[in-house]
Amino acid sequence: MLSKKTKYGLKALTFLASQPNNAPIQIAEIAKQENISQKFLESILLTLRRNGFLGSKKGKGGGYYLIKKPDEILMTEVMRILEGPISMVPCVSLNFYEKCDDCPDETACSVHKLMLKVRDANLEVYRNNTLADLLK
């Protein structure tokens, strides 16, 4: 299940991407328009800023803005930053692989085989969608 952190992060990114001239938007405005707790949103936007998606400007006329074009922001990147591993179990993760303690043979494991298919299907969607696609 998608976490609220990721859901709200996607909503905030989409809202920022829809702004004319990439103008900085205050957290309070994003929170109000997207119905997100301002305190929770602060944490999410800080994570996105630290990871190179957003810039911020202080003072009057300040706020958050995209520092990449929407068509350059891949959903794989956003999902990994906000949600963590894309795979549902660690034994099929591309970036966070761990062997399962209870599985003596991954090649014979039915769960492993199914989760590989789930991971690949999710990656196909995430790799082929950018923030720009969410605006359409």
PDB file of C-alpha atoms in Angstrom:
ATOM      1  CA  MET A   1       0.000   0.000   0.000  1.00  0.00           C
ATOM      2  CA  LEU A   2       1.225   3.472  -0.846  1.00  0.00           C
ATOM      3  CA  SER A   3       2.173   5.475   2.247  1.00  0.00           C
ATOM      4  CA  LYS A   4       0.597   8.857   2.931  1.00  0.00           C
ATOM      5  CA  LYS A   5       4.089  10.342   2.739  1.00  0.00           C
ATOM      6  CA  THR A   6       4.448   9.220  -0.876  1.00  0.00           C
ATOM      7  CA  LYS A   7       0.859  10.091  -1.802  1.00  0.00           C
ATOM      8  CA  TYR A   8       1.226  13.613  -0.419  1.00  0.00           C
ATOM      9  CA  GLY A   9       4.685  13.992  -1.948  1.00  0.00           C
ATOM     10  CA  LEU A  10       3.286  13.172  -5.381  1.00  0.00           C
ATOM     11  CA  LYS A  11       0.385  15.586  -4.858  1.00  0.00           C
ATOM     12  CA  ALA A  12       2.759  18.367  -3.769  1.00  0.00           C
ATOM     13  CA  LEU A  13       5.120  17.759  -6.702  1.00  0.00           C
ATOM     14  CA  THR A  14       2.206  17.796  -9.135  1.00  0.00           C
ATOM     15  CA  PHE A  15       0.885  21.020  -7.604  1.00  0.00           C
ATOM     16  CA  LEU A  16       4.312  22.675  -7.883  1.00  0.00           C
ATOM     17  CA  ALA A  17       4.732  21.441 -11.455  1.00  0.00           C
ATOM     18  CA  SER A  18       1.411  23.030 -12.416  1.00  0.00           C
ATOM     19  CA  GLN A  19       2.489  26.512 -11.306  1.00  0.00           C
ATOM     20  CA  PRO A  20       3.098  29.080 -14.030  1.00  0.00           C
ATOM     21  CA  ASN A  21       6.723  30.173 -14.420  1.00  0.00           C
ATOM     22  CA  ASN A  22       7.794  27.694 -11.705  1.00  0.00           C
ATOM     23  CA  ALA A  23       7.028  30.335  -9.069  1.00  0.00           C
ATOM     24  CA  PRO A  24       7.920  29.533  -5.437  1.00  0.00           C
ATOM     25  CA  ILE A  25       4.884  28.456  -3.423  1.00  0.00           C
ATOM     26  CA  GLN A  26       4.622  28.604   0.348  1.00  0.00           C
ATOM     27  CA  ILE A  27       4.031  25.403   2.280  1.00  0.00           C
ATOM     28  CA  ALA A  28       0.771  26.767   3.700  1.00  0.00           C
ATOM     29  CA  GLU A  29      -0.628  27.263   0.190  1.00  0.00           C
ATOM     30  CA  ILE A  30       0.321  23.766  -0.968  1.00  0.00           C
ATOM     31  CA  ALA A  31      -1.092  22.246   2.232  1.00  0.00           C
ATOM     32  CA  LYS A  32      -4.359  24.146   1.836  1.00  0.00           C
ATOM     33  CA  GLN A  33      -4.822  23.367  -1.858  1.00  0.00           C
ATOM     34  CA  GLU A  34      -3.948  19.678  -1.502  1.00  0.00           C
ATOM     35  CA  ASN A  35      -5.568  19.123   1.918  1.00  0.00           C
ATOM     36  CA  ILE A  36      -2.342  17.998   3.601  1.00  0.00           C
ATOM     37  CA  SER A  37      -1.189  18.650   7.160  1.00  0.00           C
ATOM     38  CA  GLN A  38       1.291  21.513   6.963  1.00  0.00           C
ATOM     39  CA  LYS A  39       3.641  19.950   9.531  1.00  0.00           C
ATOM     40  CA  PHE A  40       3.718  16.635   7.653  1.00  0.00           C
ATOM     41  CA  LEU A  41       4.164  18.427   4.339  1.00  0.00           C
ATOM     42  CA  GLU A  42       7.181  20.341   5.693  1.00  0.00           C
ATOM     43  CA  SER A  43       8.979  17.055   6.324  1.00  0.00           C
ATOM     44  CA  ILE A  44       8.104  15.700   2.872  1.00  0.00           C
ATOM     45  CA  LEU A  45       9.211  18.847   1.040  1.00  0.00           C
ATOM     46  CA  LEU A  46      12.459  18.917   3.000  1.00  0.00           C
ATOM     47  CA  THR A  47      13.175  15.334   1.908  1.00  0.00           C
ATOM     48  CA  LEU A  48      12.452  16.261  -1.713  1.00  0.00           C
ATOM     49  CA  ARG A  49      14.700  19.332  -1.444  1.00  0.00           C
ATOM     50  CA  ARG A  50      17.558  17.327   0.082  1.00  0.00           C
ATOM     51  CA  ASN A  51      17.308  14.844  -2.772  1.00  0.00           C
ATOM     52  CA  GLY A  52      17.521  17.390  -5.566  1.00  0.00           C
ATOM     53  CA  PHE A  53      13.912  17.726  -6.698  1.00  0.00           C
ATOM     54  CA  LEU A  54      13.042  21.056  -5.087  1.00  0.00           C
ATOM     55  CA  GLY A  55      14.639  24.369  -4.325  1.00  0.00           C
ATOM     56  CA  SER A  56      13.494  26.821  -1.702  1.00  0.00           C
ATOM     57  CA  LYS A  57      13.555  30.564  -1.331  1.00  0.00           C
ATOM     58  CA  LYS A  58      13.220  32.363   1.982  1.00  0.00           C
ATOM     59  CA  GLY A  59      11.441  35.604   2.702  1.00  0.00           C
ATOM     60  CA  LYS A  60       8.666  37.470   0.950  1.00  0.00           C
ATOM     61  CA  GLY A  61       7.715  35.716  -2.268  1.00  0.00           C
ATOM     62  CA  GLY A  62       9.520  32.627  -1.058  1.00  0.00           C
ATOM     63  CA  GLY A  63       8.531  29.014  -0.941  1.00  0.00           C
ATOM     64  CA  TYR A  64       9.323  25.770  -2.726  1.00  0.00           C
ATOM     65  CA  TYR A  65       9.772  25.283  -6.474  1.00  0.00           C
ATOM     66  CA  LEU A  66      10.927  22.548  -8.827  1.00  0.00           C
ATOM     67  CA  ILE A  67      14.607  22.606  -9.785  1.00  0.00           C
ATOM     68  CA  LYS A  68      14.135  19.975 -12.484  1.00  0.00           C
ATOM     69  CA  LYS A  69      11.714  20.025 -15.373  1.00  0.00           C
ATOM     70  CA  PRO A  70       8.668  17.797 -14.779  1.00  0.00           C
ATOM     71  CA  ASP A  71       9.653  15.552 -17.695  1.00  0.00           C
ATOM     72  CA  GLU A  72      13.032  14.938 -16.012  1.00  0.00           C
ATOM     73  CA  ILE A  73      11.535  13.676 -12.744  1.00  0.00           C
ATOM     74  CA  LEU A  74      11.101   9.928 -13.057  1.00  0.00           C
ATOM     75  CA  MET A  75       8.610   8.193 -10.825  1.00  0.00           C
ATOM     76  CA  THR A  76      11.217   5.537  -9.975  1.00  0.00           C
ATOM     77  CA  GLU A  77      13.313   8.250  -8.314  1.00  0.00           C
ATOM     78  CA  VAL A  78      10.395   9.779  -6.438  1.00  0.00           C
ATOM     79  CA  MET A  79       9.118   6.398  -5.247  1.00  0.00           C
ATOM     80  CA  ARG A  80      12.524   5.303  -3.970  1.00  0.00           C
ATOM     81  CA  ILE A  81      13.093   8.587  -2.140  1.00  0.00           C
ATOM     82  CA  LEU A  82       9.678   8.735  -0.483  1.00  0.00           C
ATOM     83  CA  GLU A  83       8.583   5.107  -0.289  1.00  0.00           C
ATOM     84  CA  GLY A  84      11.874   3.231  -0.117  1.00  0.00           C
ATOM     85  CA  PRO A  85      12.430  -0.031  -2.000  1.00  0.00           C
ATOM     86  CA  ILE A  86      10.052  -0.640  -4.882  1.00  0.00           C
ATOM     87  CA  SER A  87       9.969  -4.388  -4.320  1.00  0.00           C
ATOM     88  CA  MET A  88       7.612  -5.850  -1.751  1.00  0.00           C
ATOM     89  CA  VAL A  89      10.195  -8.297  -0.353  1.00  0.00           C
ATOM     90  CA  PRO A  90      13.932  -7.701   0.049  1.00  0.00           C
ATOM     91  CA  CYS A  91      15.021 -10.791  -1.902  1.00  0.00           C
ATOM     92  CA  VAL A  92      13.889  -9.266  -5.220  1.00  0.00           C
ATOM     93  CA  SER A  93      15.018  -5.692  -4.609  1.00  0.00           C
ATOM     94  CA  LEU A  94      17.436  -4.230  -7.148  1.00  0.00           C
ATOM     95  CA  ASN A  95      18.843  -1.562  -4.817  1.00  0.00           C
ATOM     96  CA  PHE A  96      18.139  -2.978  -1.351  1.00  0.00           C
ATOM     97  CA  TYR A  97      18.638  -6.739  -1.817  1.00  0.00           C
ATOM     98  CA  GLU A  98      18.686  -8.967   1.251  1.00  0.00           C
ATOM     99  CA  LYS A  99      18.359 -12.727   1.392  1.00  0.00           C
ATOM    100  CA  CYS A 100      15.280 -13.884   3.275  1.00  0.00           C
ATOM    101  CA  ASP A 101      16.156 -15.677   6.526  1.00  0.00           C
ATOM    102  CA  ASP A 102      13.416 -18.270   6.075  1.00  0.00           C
ATOM    103  CA  CYS A 103      14.207 -19.218   2.467  1.00  0.00           C
ATOM    104  CA  PRO A 104      16.879 -21.835   1.739  1.00  0.00           C
ATOM    105  CA  ASP A 105      16.613 -21.554  -2.072  1.00  0.00           C
ATOM    106  CA  GLU A 106      15.369 -18.404  -3.835  1.00  0.00           C
ATOM    107  CA  THR A 107      15.240 -20.137  -7.220  1.00  0.00           C
ATOM    108  CA  ALA A 108      12.689 -22.636  -5.895  1.00  0.00           C
ATOM    109  CA  CYS A 109      10.662 -20.139  -3.852  1.00  0.00           C
ATOM    110  CA  SER A 110       7.178 -19.478  -5.221  1.00  0.00           C
ATOM    111  CA  VAL A 111       6.912 -16.158  -3.366  1.00  0.00           C
ATOM    112  CA  HIS A 112      10.220 -15.004  -4.865  1.00  0.00           C
ATOM    113  CA  LYS A 113       9.023 -15.850  -8.387  1.00  0.00           C
ATOM    114  CA  LEU A 114       5.751 -13.957  -7.951  1.00  0.00           C
ATOM    115  CA  MET A 115       7.401 -10.940  -6.341  1.00  0.00           C
ATOM    116  CA  LEU A 116       9.879 -10.690  -9.226  1.00  0.00           C
ATOM    117  CA  LYS A 117       6.912 -10.303 -11.573  1.00  0.00           C
ATOM    118  CA  VAL A 118       5.273  -7.719  -9.294  1.00  0.00           C
ATOM    119  CA  ARG A 119       8.529  -5.743  -9.007  1.00  0.00           C
ATOM    120  CA  ASP A 120       9.078  -5.781 -12.770  1.00  0.00           C
ATOM    121  CA  ALA A 121       5.507  -4.665 -13.480  1.00  0.00           C
ATOM    122  CA  ASN A 122       5.822  -1.786 -11.000  1.00  0.00           C
ATOM    123  CA  LEU A 123       9.186  -0.756 -12.416  1.00  0.00           C
ATOM    124  CA  GLU A 124       7.720  -0.735 -15.914  1.00  0.00           C
ATOM    125  CA  VAL A 125       5.081   1.774 -14.822  1.00  0.00           C
ATOM    126  CA  TYR A 126       7.437   3.935 -12.751  1.00  0.00           C
ATOM    127  CA  ARG A 127      10.195   4.004 -15.386  1.00  0.00           C
ATOM    128  CA  ASN A 128       7.774   5.043 -18.098  1.00  0.00           C
ATOM    129  CA  ASN A 129       6.153   7.883 -16.182  1.00  0.00           C
ATOM    130  CA  THR A 130       7.474  11.259 -15.171  1.00  0.00           C
ATOM    131  CA  LEU A 131       5.995  14.101 -13.193  1.00  0.00           C
ATOM    132  CA  ALA A 132       4.946  15.611 -16.523  1.00  0.00           C
ATOM    133  CA  ASP A 133       2.784  12.534 -17.179  1.00  0.00           C
ATOM    134  CA  LEU A 134       0.907  13.154 -13.928  1.00  0.00           C
ATOM    135  CA  LEU A 135      -0.062  16.609 -15.148  1.00  0.00           C
ATOM    136  CA  LYS A 136      -1.880  15.270 -18.195  1.00  0.00           C
TER     137      LYS A 136
END
